[in-house]
Coordinates of C-alpha atoms in Angstrom, one line a residue:
M1 CA -0.2 -0.2 -0.2
G2 CA 1.2 3.4 -1.0
A3 CA 2.0 6.4 1.5
K4 CA -1.5 8.3 2.4
R5 CA -2.1 11.1 0.2
R6 CA -2.2 14.5 1.8
P7 CA -4.0 17.6 0.4
T8 CA -3.9 18.2 -3.0
I9 CA -3.7 21.1 -4.9
V10 CA -5.8 19.8 -8.4
G11 CA -5.7 23.4 -10.1
W12 CA -4.6 26.4 -10.4
G13 CA -4.8 29.3 -12.9
E14 CA -3.4 32.9 -13.0
A15 CA -4.1 36.3 -15.4
Y16 CA -2.1 39.1 -16.1
A17 CA -3.4 42.3 -17.1
D18 CA -1.5 44.5 -19.7
A19 CA -0.5 48.5 -18.4
A20 CA -1.7 49.6 -22.2
A21 CA -5.4 47.6 -21.2
P22 CA -6.0 48.0 -17.4
E23 CA -8.1 45.0 -15.9
A24 CA -9.9 45.6 -11.9
P25 CA -9.2 42.9 -9.6
L26 CA -12.5 40.9 -9.9
E27 CA -11.9 40.2 -13.8
L28 CA -8.2 39.1 -13.2
A29 CA -9.4 36.8 -10.0
G30 CA -12.5 35.7 -12.6
R31 CA -10.0 35.0 -15.5
A32 CA -7.8 32.9 -13.3
I33 CA -10.6 30.8 -11.0
R34 CA -12.0 30.1 -14.7
K35 CA -8.9 28.7 -15.6
T36 CA -8.3 26.9 -12.2
L37 CA -11.4 25.2 -12.7
E38 CA -10.7 24.2 -16.1
R39 CA -7.2 22.2 -15.3
A40 CA -9.3 20.6 -12.3
G41 CA -12.5 19.9 -14.5
V42 CA -14.9 21.1 -12.2
A43 CA -17.9 23.1 -12.1
K44 CA -17.9 26.2 -10.1
V45 CA -21.3 24.5 -8.4
E46 CA -19.1 22.2 -7.2
V47 CA -16.7 24.3 -4.8
E48 CA -17.8 23.9 -1.0
G49 CA -14.8 26.5 0.0
L50 CA -13.9 30.1 -1.0
L51 CA -10.8 31.5 0.8
T52 CA -9.2 34.8 0.2
G53 CA -6.4 37.4 1.2
W54 CA -6.9 41.1 2.4
S55 CA -8.7 43.2 -0.2
P56 CA -6.9 44.2 -3.2
L57 CA -5.4 47.9 -3.0
A58 CA -7.0 48.5 -6.1
D59 CA -10.6 47.7 -4.3
Q60 CA -10.8 47.6 -0.9
R61 CA -14.4 46.9 -0.2
P62 CA -14.8 45.0 3.2
R63 CA -15.9 41.4 3.2
Y64 CA -13.9 40.3 0.0
N65 CA -14.8 36.8 -0.2
N66 CA -18.5 37.9 -0.4
V67 CA -17.7 40.1 -3.1
L68 CA -16.0 37.5 -5.1
S69 CA -18.9 34.9 -4.2
S70 CA -21.5 37.6 -5.3
Q71 CA -19.4 39.0 -8.5
F72 CA -19.1 34.6 -9.7
N73 CA -22.4 33.2 -8.4
L74 CA -20.1 31.1 -6.1
T75 CA -22.1 29.4 -2.9
P76 CA -19.8 28.3 -0.4
S77 CA -20.6 27.0 2.8
L78 CA -17.2 27.8 4.0
S79 CA -15.6 31.3 3.2
T80 CA -13.6 34.2 4.7
A81 CA -11.2 36.5 3.9
I82 CA -7.5 35.4 6.0
T83 CA -6.3 39.0 7.0
F84 CA -2.9 37.9 8.3
H85 CA -1.3 40.6 6.3
S86 CA -0.7 40.0 3.2
A87 CA 0.5 36.5 4.0
G88 CA -3.1 35.7 4.4
V89 CA -3.0 33.9 0.9
I90 CA 0.0 31.6 1.6
S91 CA -1.9 31.0 4.6
A92 CA -4.9 30.0 2.5
F93 CA -2.8 26.5 1.9
R94 CA -3.0 25.8 5.4
Y95 CA -6.5 26.8 6.1
A96 CA -7.6 24.9 3.0
A97 CA -6.1 21.9 4.1
M98 CA -7.3 21.6 7.3
A99 CA -10.8 22.1 5.7
V100 CA -10.7 19.4 3.6
E101 CA -9.0 16.9 5.8
Q102 CA -12.3 17.8 8.3
G103 CA -14.5 17.1 6.0
L104 CA -15.8 21.1 6.2
A105 CA -15.4 21.9 2.7
D106 CA -14.1 20.3 -0.1
P107 CA -12.7 21.2 -2.4
V108 CA -11.5 24.9 -1.6
L109 CA -11.0 27.5 -4.1
C110 CA -8.3 30.0 -3.1
V111 CA -8.1 33.2 -4.8
Q112 CA -6.2 36.7 -4.9
S113 CA -5.8 39.5 -7.3
D114 CA -4.9 43.5 -7.3
A115 CA -4.2 45.8 -10.3
A116 CA -3.3 48.8 -7.3
A117 CA -0.4 50.7 -10.0
S118 CA -3.1 50.8 -12.4
F119 CA -6.6 52.0 -10.5
A120 CA -4.5 53.4 -7.4
D121 CA -1.5 55.7 -6.1
P122 CA 0.2 53.2 -3.9
A123 CA 3.0 54.8 -3.4
R124 CA 1.3 57.5 -1.9
G125 CA -1.2 55.5 -0.2
M126 CA 1.2 52.8 1.4
A127 CA 3.8 55.1 2.7
G128 CA 2.2 55.4 5.8
T129 CA 0.8 51.8 6.0
D130 CA 2.3 49.0 8.4
V131 CA 4.0 51.7 11.1
D132 CA 2.0 52.9 14.4
P133 CA -0.4 55.9 13.4
V134 CA 0.5 57.3 17.7
F135 CA 3.7 56.4 18.0
E136 CA 5.9 55.7 14.7
H137 CA 4.4 57.9 11.7
P138 CA 4.1 60.7 13.8
Y139 CA 7.5 61.0 13.9
G140 CA 8.5 60.7 10.1
L141 CA 8.8 56.5 10.3
V142 CA 7.3 55.4 6.8
Y143 CA 7.7 51.9 5.7
P144 CA 10.6 51.9 3.7
S145 CA 12.1 53.6 6.8
A146 CA 11.3 50.9 9.0
M147 CA 12.7 48.3 7.1
A148 CA 15.9 50.4 6.9
L149 CA 15.9 50.3 10.8
I150 CA 16.2 46.4 10.3
A151 CA 18.7 46.6 7.8
R152 CA 21.0 49.1 10.0
R153 CA 20.2 46.4 13.1
Q154 CA 21.9 43.6 10.3
M155 CA 24.8 45.8 9.7
A156 CA 25.9 46.2 13.7
E157 CA 24.8 42.7 14.4
F158 CA 26.3 40.7 11.8
G159 CA 28.3 42.7 9.6
V160 CA 26.4 42.7 6.7
T161 CA 27.6 45.5 4.2
R162 CA 25.7 47.5 1.4
E163 CA 27.5 45.1 -1.3
Q164 CA 25.9 42.0 0.2
M165 CA 22.4 43.3 0.4
A166 CA 23.2 44.7 -3.6
A167 CA 23.6 41.0 -4.4
V168 CA 20.2 39.9 -3.0
A169 CA 19.0 42.4 -6.0
V170 CA 21.7 41.3 -8.6
A171 CA 20.3 37.5 -8.3
A172 CA 16.6 38.8 -8.4
R173 CA 17.2 40.3 -11.8
E174 CA 19.2 37.3 -13.5
W175 CA 16.5 35.1 -12.6
G176 CA 13.6 37.3 -13.8
L177 CA 14.9 38.2 -16.6
D178 CA 12.9 35.7 -18.9
H179 CA 9.4 36.7 -17.2
P180 CA 7.5 38.0 -19.6
H181 CA 5.3 39.8 -17.0
A182 CA 8.4 41.0 -14.8
A183 CA 8.5 44.8 -14.0
Y184 CA 12.0 44.9 -14.6
R185 CA 12.2 42.3 -17.7
D186 CA 13.0 44.8 -20.2
A187 CA 15.7 46.8 -17.9
G188 CA 18.3 44.4 -18.3
P189 CA 21.0 42.6 -16.0
L190 CA 21.7 44.8 -12.9
T191 CA 25.2 44.8 -11.4
V192 CA 26.2 45.3 -8.0
A193 CA 27.6 48.6 -8.6
D194 CA 24.3 49.8 -10.5
V195 CA 22.2 49.1 -6.9
L196 CA 25.0 51.1 -4.8
E197 CA 24.6 54.2 -7.3
A198 CA 20.9 54.1 -7.1
R199 CA 19.0 57.4 -5.8
P200 CA 18.9 56.4 -1.7
V201 CA 15.3 55.6 -0.6
A202 CA 15.9 55.1 2.9
E203 CA 19.4 54.0 4.3
P204 CA 21.1 52.1 3.8
L205 CA 18.1 50.8 1.3
G206 CA 18.2 52.2 -2.3
L207 CA 16.1 52.2 -5.4
Y208 CA 16.7 48.6 -6.2
D209 CA 16.7 47.5 -2.4
C210 CA 13.2 48.6 -2.8
V211 CA 10.0 46.4 -4.5
P212 CA 8.6 48.2 -7.5
W213 CA 5.2 48.8 -8.7
G214 CA 4.1 46.2 -11.0
P215 CA 3.0 44.4 -12.8
A216 CA -0.3 46.1 -14.3
G217 CA -2.2 43.7 -12.4
T218 CA -2.4 39.9 -11.5
G219 CA -4.6 37.3 -10.8
G220 CA -4.4 33.8 -9.4
A221 CA -6.3 30.7 -7.7
F222 CA -5.4 27.6 -6.9
L223 CA -7.9 24.6 -5.8
V224 CA -7.6 22.2 -2.9
T225 CA -8.9 18.7 -1.8
S226 CA -8.3 16.1 0.2
G227 CA -6.0 13.3 -0.1
A228 CA -8.8 11.0 -0.3
N229 CA -10.4 12.6 -2.9
A230 CA -7.3 13.6 -5.2
A231 CA -7.4 10.3 -7.4
S232 CA -10.8 11.1 -8.6
Y233 CA -9.0 14.5 -10.5
D234 CA -7.7 13.9 -13.8
A235 CA -5.2 16.3 -13.1
T236 CA -1.6 16.3 -11.8
G237 CA -2.2 16.9 -8.0
I238 CA 0.7 19.2 -6.1
E239 CA 0.8 17.9 -2.6
I240 CA 1.0 20.2 0.4
L241 CA 3.4 18.5 2.5
G242 CA 3.4 21.0 6.0
T243 CA 2.6 24.4 6.8
G244 CA 3.9 26.8 9.2
E245 CA 2.2 29.9 10.6
Y246 CA 3.6 32.9 13.0
S247 CA 2.6 36.7 14.4
T248 CA 5.2 38.4 16.8
H249 CA 3.6 42.0 16.3
E250 CA 1.6 44.7 14.3
Y251 CA 4.4 47.5 14.8
L252 CA 8.1 47.5 14.5
S253 CA 8.3 49.6 17.9
A254 CA 6.3 46.3 19.5
R255 CA 8.2 43.6 17.9
P256 CA 9.8 41.2 20.6
S257 CA 13.0 39.0 19.5
L258 CA 12.9 35.4 18.5
A259 CA 16.7 35.2 19.1
E260 CA 15.9 32.6 22.7
A261 CA 11.9 32.9 23.1
A262 CA 8.5 34.4 21.3
V263 CA 8.5 37.1 23.9
D264 CA 12.5 38.1 24.7
E265 CA 14.1 40.6 24.9
P266 CA 12.2 43.1 23.3
G267 CA 12.9 45.7 20.7
R268 CA 15.3 43.3 18.7
L269 CA 15.1 43.2 14.9
T270 CA 17.3 40.3 13.5
H271 CA 15.4 37.2 14.2
T272 CA 11.8 36.8 12.6
G273 CA 8.4 34.6 13.3
A274 CA 10.1 32.5 10.0
Q275 CA 12.0 30.6 12.3
V276 CA 8.9 29.3 13.8
S277 CA 6.7 29.1 10.8
G278 CA 9.5 27.2 9.2
H279 CA 10.0 24.8 11.9
Q280 CA 6.2 24.1 11.7
A281 CA 6.6 23.4 8.3
Y282 CA 9.4 20.9 7.9
E283 CA 8.4 19.1 10.8
A284 CA 4.7 18.9 9.3
A285 CA 6.5 17.3 6.3
G286 CA 9.5 15.4 7.8
L287 CA 11.8 17.6 5.9
G288 CA 14.4 20.1 6.1
P289 CA 15.8 22.5 3.9
A290 CA 18.5 20.1 2.4
D291 CA 15.2 18.3 0.9
V292 CA 14.0 22.0 -0.7
D293 CA 15.1 22.3 -4.4
V294 CA 13.0 26.2 -5.1
V295 CA 12.1 28.3 -2.9
E296 CA 9.3 31.3 -3.7
A297 CA 9.3 33.8 -0.9
S298 CA 8.1 37.7 -0.7
Y299 CA 10.4 39.9 1.3
L300 CA 9.9 43.4 -0.4
F301 CA 13.3 44.7 0.6
S302 CA 16.9 43.5 0.0
N303 CA 17.9 43.0 3.9
I304 CA 14.7 41.0 4.4
A305 CA 15.9 38.4 1.8
L306 CA 19.0 37.8 4.1
L307 CA 16.4 37.7 7.2
L308 CA 14.5 35.1 5.9
L309 CA 17.3 32.6 4.4
E310 CA 18.9 32.8 7.8
D311 CA 15.3 31.8 9.3
L312 CA 14.1 29.4 6.6
G313 CA 17.4 27.4 7.2
F314 CA 19.6 28.1 4.3
C315 CA 22.4 29.2 5.9
E316 CA 23.5 30.0 9.8
K317 CA 22.2 32.9 11.1
G318 CA 24.2 36.3 10.9
A319 CA 25.5 34.3 7.3
A320 CA 23.1 35.0 4.7
G321 CA 25.3 38.4 3.5
R322 CA 28.2 36.3 2.8
F323 CA 26.4 33.4 1.2
V324 CA 24.5 35.6 -0.9
A325 CA 27.7 37.8 -1.7
S326 CA 29.5 33.9 -2.9
G327 CA 27.0 33.6 -5.5
G328 CA 24.1 31.4 -2.7
I329 CA 21.5 32.5 -4.7
A330 CA 22.7 32.9 -8.3
R331 CA 20.7 31.8 -10.9
E332 CA 23.9 29.6 -12.1
G333 CA 24.8 27.4 -9.4
G334 CA 22.7 28.5 -6.8
L335 CA 19.4 27.8 -4.4
A336 CA 16.9 28.1 -6.7
F337 CA 15.1 31.5 -4.9
N338 CA 12.2 33.4 -6.8
T339 CA 12.6 32.2 -10.0
H340 CA 10.2 34.7 -11.5
G341 CA 12.6 37.3 -10.2
G342 CA 10.7 37.8 -6.5
D343 CA 9.7 41.1 -5.1
L344 CA 12.9 42.8 -6.9
T345 CA 12.5 42.1 -10.0
F346 CA 9.1 40.4 -11.1
G347 CA 7.6 43.4 -8.6
Q348 CA 4.4 44.2 -6.2
P349 CA 0.8 44.6 -8.6
G350 CA -0.9 45.0 -5.0
V351 CA -1.7 42.3 -2.4
S352 CA -1.7 39.6 -5.4
M353 CA 2.1 39.4 -5.5
W354 CA 2.2 36.4 -2.6
M355 CA -0.5 34.6 -5.1
N356 CA 2.1 35.4 -7.9
T357 CA 4.6 34.2 -6.0
A358 CA 2.8 31.0 -4.9
I359 CA 2.0 30.0 -8.6
E360 CA 5.6 30.1 -9.3
C361 CA 6.5 27.4 -7.0
L362 CA 3.3 25.9 -8.7
R363 CA 4.4 26.3 -12.3
Q364 CA 7.9 25.3 -11.3
L365 CA 6.8 21.3 -9.8
S366 CA 4.6 21.3 -12.8
G367 CA 7.0 21.8 -15.1
E368 CA 4.8 24.7 -16.8
T369 CA 7.5 27.6 -16.1
L370 CA 7.5 31.2 -18.0
G371 CA 10.6 31.6 -17.4
A372 CA 13.5 30.4 -15.6
A373 CA 12.6 27.0 -15.0
V374 CA 14.7 24.6 -12.2
P375 CA 15.0 20.9 -14.0
E376 CA 12.8 18.6 -12.2
P377 CA 12.1 20.0 -8.7
S378 CA 10.0 17.7 -6.2
V379 CA 9.6 19.9 -3.1
G380 CA 8.9 23.5 -3.0
L381 CA 8.7 25.7 -0.7
V382 CA 6.5 29.4 -0.4
H383 CA 6.8 31.6 2.3
G384 CA 5.0 34.8 2.7
M385 CA 5.8 37.8 4.6
G386 CA 3.8 40.4 6.1
S387 CA 4.2 44.0 7.1
T388 CA 7.5 45.0 9.3
C389 CA 8.1 41.0 9.5
A390 CA 5.1 40.3 11.2
C391 CA 3.4 38.2 10.0
H392 CA 5.0 34.2 8.6
S393 CA 3.6 31.4 6.6
T394 CA 5.4 29.0 4.9
V395 CA 4.3 25.7 2.6
L396 CA 6.1 23.0 1.6
L397 CA 4.6 21.7 -1.5
G398 CA 5.7 18.4 -3.5
R399 CA 4.8 16.4 -7.1
A400 CA 2.3 13.9 -6.0
G401 CA 3.0 12.0 -8.9
G402 CA 1.5 11.4 -12.6
S403 CA -1.6 12.1 -14.0
R404 CA -4.4 10.3 -12.3

């Protein structure tokens, strides 16, 4: 008898808007849902569960899961929006798996879309987001400068250099140049010197250390069924091997340390909840970092990529700067890290960026890539980071085998 099947993704799809022909988030979601259901061979009347992340920046109606249900005539018996910051859509893997395994709903459709750059002024609107409106923002702290504080602490504690942070952006550009929808696709290769000479945003972070806005809009969806039901679908499945989730704070000035314990040494900035969410996912899957073939992780700023590489176990704590500078995530010979170019090259269309990260992992494991391809990957890791390293969600995915 073979091993018991785990909750399985039996359909997925995505949609991209063209800058010359903008599409609203609901339009993009609709196209992604259609592709997902067609891939799985499922009629929408069969969908029992619906999960979304938080509302798109370009359509900030509350209860967005209900807005979606109404728009597309879905009638789920289980539905909610997971507002774990933007990491919520990565947590959808976890909650969908729980729902199908407990028999609460099966299958469960998970959806996210946005088109912030096309329908909003995201730079202006987001500057004060994720900083404390009483104790931080009135004193000049905005989101990029909050992340720059973390970068300064990394430099002080671990000796991280600007050149090492720049190497993250260089590797991201290498990976993303072949992706047809990457924001920086046509910008050409990037060098460390280019990064260091770019205009400053929040010292020590410069333009290319920060996520750009774009593509014009994206939508993505995936459909989860129980391991017991997976064999009844014709589509090749991707199993959810393990998940983890951890939250440490809302605002930077209130965050605890995770160096020794979850609430020890308030104010320390260089240990994140990814340590815990990653451990949970690895333990549930019975795997470790060495078993992972491809990593798709949201990080928004170059210095945060260093923290995640450390806290997810791909190098020792404090060593990520040296790891990356020595080619550790280079397209040639390095860890396959954000194969679509990640945040710094693919860019941020809005909150759907986290779904794009997840879909990229499904593409790699299915062998249906749009850009760079990892040779025959078996295990992929998806990680969502929300706010100022506040919320972390980790998922390990694996190929379930051939067509069923």
